[in-house]
Amino acid sequence: NAEMGLIVFDSCDNSNDIESGGIRLLQDFTTDKSALKGKISSLSPYGDTPIADALSEAENYLKSTKGQGTLILITDGEETCGGDPVLVAGGIKSKNIGKVHVVGYLIGGSAEEKAKEIAVAGGGKYYGVKNIDELENALTSITQQGGNPFGGCCAVTFGFILALFGVLKMNGKIV
């Protein structure tokens, strides 16, 4: 079983404190899927989308705990806090810290194009999803990739937005 950690972001936050603020660690690395589901189900959606800062804090967390790994960004929108997530994702890849995969939930147009750029810069893949089953399939695909040069999986950065939260709760199923 892959170890996963969960970082949520919901407001512009430059505190660089992963334990509190608008970008925060919700679940340390664990193989306990029910613990992750419990943390996700306790969230209330609101706020901004600080993708660059969230990736940067996830990078620092990953370096300090595992050294290397995979980052999965789940979002339904674009950066709204002035950062450059493509640059941050490229830095994560170039420093050999890991890959950055992006799961775009119900996004299109410029938001989807930017999400694809983040994945390419981070050496990962982009997964466009429209429902909970596609989301689960994307996460399964990422976590089960063979030959991952970055060892253990995954620090998940989760822009927890109303549309995604509604689908997760509506279907009574949390990935």
mmCIF file of N, CA and C in Angstrom, residues 7-73:
data_model
loop_
_atom_site.group_PDB
_atom_site.id
_atom_site.type_symbol
_atom_site.label_atom_id
_atom_site.label_comp_id
_atom_site.label_asym_id
_atom_site.label_seq_id
_atom_site.Cartn_x
_atom_site.Cartn_y
_atom_site.Cartn_z
ATOM 1 N N ILE A 7 -2.616 17.516 2.139
ATOM 2 C CA ILE A 7 -2.450 18.941 2.406
ATOM 3 C C ILE A 7 -3.603 19.657 1.724
ATOM 4 N N VAL A 8 -4.291 20.517 2.443
ATOM 5 C CA VAL A 8 -5.407 21.260 1.858
ATOM 6 C C VAL A 8 -5.022 22.727 1.731
ATOM 7 N N PHE A 9 -5.640 23.395 0.760
ATOM 8 C CA PHE A 9 -5.419 24.828 0.611
ATOM 9 C C PHE A 9 -6.734 25.504 0.301
ATOM 10 N N ASP A 10 -6.961 26.651 0.966
ATOM 11 C CA ASP A 10 -8.208 27.359 0.754
ATOM 12 C C ASP A 10 -8.097 28.870 0.934
ATOM 13 N N SER A 11 -6.878 29.379 1.140
ATOM 14 C CA SER A 11 -6.701 30.835 1.180
ATOM 15 C C SER A 11 -5.254 31.184 0.866
ATOM 16 N N CYS A 12 -5.055 32.394 0.375
ATOM 17 C CA CYS A 12 -3.708 32.867 0.083
ATOM 18 C C CYS A 12 -2.936 32.902 1.392
ATOM 19 N N ASP A 13 -1.770 32.279 1.416
ATOM 20 C CA ASP A 13 -1.062 32.066 2.671
ATOM 21 C C ASP A 13 0.427 31.969 2.386
ATOM 22 N N ASN A 14 1.192 32.897 2.903
ATOM 23 C CA ASN A 14 2.637 32.859 2.724
ATOM 24 C C ASN A 14 3.356 32.572 4.032
ATOM 25 N N SER A 15 2.669 31.934 4.977
ATOM 26 C CA SER A 15 3.259 31.723 6.301
ATOM 27 C C SER A 15 4.332 30.636 6.304
ATOM 28 N N ASN A 16 4.322 29.774 5.285
ATOM 29 C CA ASN A 16 5.255 28.635 5.229
ATOM 30 C C ASN A 16 5.165 27.764 6.474
ATOM 31 N N ASP A 17 3.996 27.733 7.110
ATOM 32 C CA ASP A 17 3.762 26.890 8.270
ATOM 33 C C ASP A 17 2.737 25.830 7.883
ATOM 34 N N ILE A 18 3.209 24.624 7.621
ATOM 35 C CA ILE A 18 2.356 23.546 7.129
ATOM 36 C C ILE A 18 1.343 23.086 8.178
ATOM 37 N N GLU A 19 1.536 23.494 9.421
ATOM 38 C CA GLU A 19 0.653 23.053 10.496
ATOM 39 C C GLU A 19 -0.579 23.932 10.677
ATOM 40 N N SER A 20 -0.576 25.123 10.081
ATOM 41 C CA SER A 20 -1.719 26.012 10.275
ATOM 42 C C SER A 20 -1.835 26.946 9.080
ATOM 43 N N GLY A 21 -2.899 27.715 9.039
ATOM 44 C CA GLY A 21 -3.087 28.689 7.982
ATOM 45 C C GLY A 21 -3.904 28.141 6.818
ATOM 46 N N GLY A 22 -3.850 28.861 5.716
ATOM 47 C CA GLY A 22 -4.652 28.528 4.547
ATOM 48 C C GLY A 22 -4.125 27.355 3.747
ATOM 49 N N ILE A 23 -2.888 26.968 3.993
ATOM 50 C CA ILE A 23 -2.300 25.773 3.386
ATOM 51 C C ILE A 23 -1.800 24.943 4.554
ATOM 52 N N ARG A 24 -2.426 23.783 4.773
ATOM 53 C CA ARG A 24 -2.073 23.052 5.992
ATOM 54 C C ARG A 24 -2.107 21.542 5.782
ATOM 55 N N LEU A 25 -1.269 20.886 6.555
ATOM 56 C CA LEU A 25 -1.223 19.433 6.571
ATOM 57 C C LEU A 25 -2.446 18.930 7.317
ATOM 58 N N LEU A 26 -3.249 18.146 6.641
ATOM 59 C CA LEU A 26 -4.435 17.597 7.273
ATOM 60 C C LEU A 26 -4.191 16.169 7.750
ATOM 61 N N GLN A 27 -3.352 15.438 7.027
ATOM 62 C CA GLN A 27 -3.035 14.067 7.403
ATOM 63 C C GLN A 27 -1.586 13.782 7.044
ATOM 64 N N ASP A 28 -0.794 13.385 8.028
ATOM 65 C CA ASP A 28 0.583 12.980 7.778
ATOM 66 C C ASP A 28 0.576 11.700 6.949
ATOM 67 N N PHE A 29 1.728 11.322 6.421
ATOM 68 C CA PHE A 29 1.815 10.113 5.607
ATOM 69 C C PHE A 29 1.254 8.915 6.357
ATOM 70 N N THR A 30 0.397 8.171 5.674
ATOM 71 C CA THR A 30 -0.237 6.996 6.253
ATOM 72 C C THR A 30 -0.642 6.031 5.138
ATOM 73 N N THR A 31 -0.828 4.788 5.489
ATOM 74 C CA THR A 31 -1.411 3.823 4.559
ATOM 75 C C THR A 31 -2.879 3.580 4.912
ATOM 76 N N ASP A 32 -3.373 4.278 5.930
ATOM 77 C CA ASP A 32 -4.738 4.114 6.415
ATOM 78 C C ASP A 32 -5.702 4.955 5.576
ATOM 79 N N LYS A 33 -6.305 4.315 4.583
ATOM 80 C CA LYS A 33 -7.210 5.014 3.674
ATOM 81 C C LYS A 33 -8.428 5.569 4.412
ATOM 82 N N SER A 34 -8.893 4.879 5.437
ATOM 83 C CA SER A 34 -10.053 5.368 6.182
ATOM 84 C C SER A 34 -9.724 6.653 6.939
ATOM 85 N N ALA A 35 -8.482 6.786 7.401
ATOM 86 C CA ALA A 35 -8.071 8.031 8.068
ATOM 87 C C ALA A 35 -8.115 9.194 7.079
ATOM 88 N N LEU A 36 -7.634 8.956 5.860
ATOM 89 C CA LEU A 36 -7.681 9.994 4.830
ATOM 90 C C LEU A 36 -9.124 10.361 4.496
ATOM 91 N N LYS A 37 -9.960 9.356 4.332
ATOM 92 C CA LYS A 37 -11.370 9.616 4.015
ATOM 93 C C LYS A 37 -12.031 10.422 5.127
ATOM 94 N N GLY A 38 -11.714 10.089 6.369
ATOM 95 C CA GLY A 38 -12.277 10.820 7.492
ATOM 96 C C GLY A 38 -11.873 12.284 7.484
ATOM 97 N N LYS A 39 -10.610 12.530 7.179
ATOM 98 C CA LYS A 39 -10.129 13.920 7.120
ATOM 99 C C LYS A 39 -10.819 14.682 5.994
ATOM 100 N N ILE A 40 -10.952 14.055 4.830
ATOM 101 C CA ILE A 40 -11.587 14.715 3.693
ATOM 102 C C ILE A 40 -13.051 15.018 3.997
ATOM 103 N N SER A 41 -13.738 14.073 4.611
ATOM 104 C CA SER A 41 -15.167 14.269 4.876
ATOM 105 C C SER A 41 -15.416 15.359 5.914
ATOM 106 N N SER A 42 -14.390 15.728 6.693
ATOM 107 C CA SER A 42 -14.563 16.768 7.713
ATOM 108 C C SER A 42 -14.388 18.174 7.158
ATOM 109 N N LEU A 43 -13.999 18.294 5.894
ATOM 110 C CA LEU A 43 -13.707 19.605 5.323
ATOM 111 C C LEU A 43 -14.966 20.347 4.894
ATOM 112 N N SER A 44 -14.892 21.664 4.987
ATOM 113 C CA SER A 44 -15.918 22.535 4.430
ATOM 114 C C SER A 44 -15.265 23.373 3.342
ATOM 115 N N PRO A 45 -15.842 23.403 2.157
ATOM 116 C CA PRO A 45 -15.220 24.104 1.043
ATOM 117 C C PRO A 45 -15.394 25.619 1.134
ATOM 118 N N TYR A 46 -14.317 26.343 0.842
ATOM 119 C CA TYR A 46 -14.371 27.799 0.728
ATOM 120 C C TYR A 46 -13.003 28.290 0.292
ATOM 121 N N GLY A 47 -12.931 29.534 -0.132
ATOM 122 C CA GLY A 47 -11.650 30.192 -0.264
ATOM 123 C C GLY A 47 -11.039 30.314 -1.631
ATOM 124 N N ASP A 48 -9.755 30.650 -1.580
ATOM 125 C CA ASP A 48 -8.952 30.929 -2.760
ATOM 126 C C ASP A 48 -8.232 29.675 -3.234
ATOM 127 N N THR A 49 -7.408 29.853 -4.271
ATOM 128 C CA THR A 49 -6.682 28.731 -4.864
ATOM 129 C C THR A 49 -5.195 29.077 -4.986
ATOM 130 N N PRO A 50 -4.437 28.962 -3.894
ATOM 131 C CA PRO A 50 -3.004 29.265 -3.907
ATOM 132 C C PRO A 50 -2.172 28.063 -4.363
ATOM 133 N N ILE A 51 -2.307 27.695 -5.633
ATOM 134 C CA ILE A 51 -1.671 26.476 -6.125
ATOM 135 C C ILE A 51 -0.156 26.527 -5.967
ATOM 136 N N ALA A 52 0.467 27.629 -6.351
ATOM 137 C CA ALA A 52 1.933 27.722 -6.270
ATOM 138 C C ALA A 52 2.415 27.573 -4.830
ATOM 139 N N ASP A 53 1.807 28.304 -3.911
ATOM 140 C CA ASP A 53 2.214 28.208 -2.502
ATOM 141 C C ASP A 53 1.932 26.816 -1.937
ATOM 142 N N ALA A 54 0.813 26.207 -2.347
ATOM 143 C CA ALA A 54 0.495 24.863 -1.857
ATOM 144 C C ALA A 54 1.525 23.852 -2.353
ATOM 145 N N LEU A 55 1.919 23.960 -3.619
ATOM 146 C CA LEU A 55 2.945 23.057 -4.146
ATOM 147 C C LEU A 55 4.279 23.278 -3.439
ATOM 148 N N SER A 56 4.608 24.538 -3.182
ATOM 149 C CA SER A 56 5.861 24.855 -2.502
ATOM 150 C C SER A 56 5.884 24.279 -1.084
ATOM 151 N N GLU A 57 4.786 24.442 -0.352
ATOM 152 C CA GLU A 57 4.733 23.890 1.003
ATOM 153 C C GLU A 57 4.729 22.364 0.972
ATOM 154 N N ALA A 58 4.050 21.781 -0.021
ATOM 155 C CA ALA A 58 4.065 20.320 -0.163
ATOM 156 C C ALA A 58 5.469 19.830 -0.482
ATOM 157 N N GLU A 59 6.186 20.571 -1.314
ATOM 158 C CA GLU A 59 7.582 20.227 -1.639
ATOM 159 C C GLU A 59 8.435 20.213 -0.372
ATOM 160 N N ASN A 60 8.325 21.258 0.433
ATOM 161 C CA ASN A 60 9.113 21.340 1.667
ATOM 162 C C ASN A 60 8.753 20.220 2.635
ATOM 163 N N TYR A 61 7.473 19.922 2.731
ATOM 164 C CA TYR A 61 7.022 18.840 3.601
ATOM 165 C C TYR A 61 7.575 17.502 3.115
ATOM 166 N N LEU A 62 7.497 17.278 1.814
ATOM 167 C CA LEU A 62 7.993 16.024 1.240
ATOM 168 C C LEU A 62 9.492 15.877 1.473
ATOM 169 N N LYS A 63 10.253 16.958 1.240
ATOM 170 C CA LYS A 63 11.708 16.922 1.467
ATOM 171 C C LYS A 63 12.037 16.591 2.915
ATOM 172 N N SER A 64 11.283 17.176 3.850
ATOM 173 C CA SER A 64 11.609 17.001 5.266
ATOM 174 C C SER A 64 11.149 15.660 5.826
ATOM 175 N N THR A 65 10.224 14.987 5.144
ATOM 176 C CA THR A 65 9.709 13.723 5.682
ATOM 177 C C THR A 65 10.192 12.503 4.918
ATOM 178 N N LYS A 66 10.161 12.550 3.606
ATOM 179 C CA LYS A 66 10.479 11.383 2.783
ATOM 180 C C LYS A 66 11.681 11.600 1.875
ATOM 181 N N GLY A 67 12.059 12.850 1.682
ATOM 182 C CA GLY A 67 13.162 13.157 0.778
ATOM 183 C C GLY A 67 12.709 13.318 -0.656
ATOM 184 N N GLN A 68 12.006 12.328 -1.158
ATOM 185 C CA GLN A 68 11.477 12.358 -2.516
ATOM 186 C C GLN A 68 10.112 11.696 -2.530
ATOM 187 N N GLY A 69 9.342 11.957 -3.570
ATOM 188 C CA GLY A 69 8.034 11.326 -3.694
ATOM 189 C C GLY A 69 7.251 11.903 -4.848
ATOM 190 N N THR A 70 5.967 11.728 -4.794
ATOM 191 C CA THR A 70 5.067 12.189 -5.847
ATOM 192 C C THR A 70 4.075 13.161 -5.235
ATOM 193 N N LEU A 71 3.840 14.258 -5.927
ATOM 194 C CA LEU A 71 2.829 15.216 -5.508
ATOM 195 C C LEU A 71 1.642 15.102 -6.457
ATOM 196 N N ILE A 72 0.453 15.076 -5.901
ATOM 197 C CA ILE A 72 -0.770 15.057 -6.695
ATOM 198 C C ILE A 72 -1.549 16.318 -6.345
ATOM 199 N N LEU A 73 -1.740 17.174 -7.329
ATOM 200 C CA LEU A 73 -2.535 18.381 -7.153
ATOM 201 C C LEU A 73 -3.938 18.092 -7.662
#
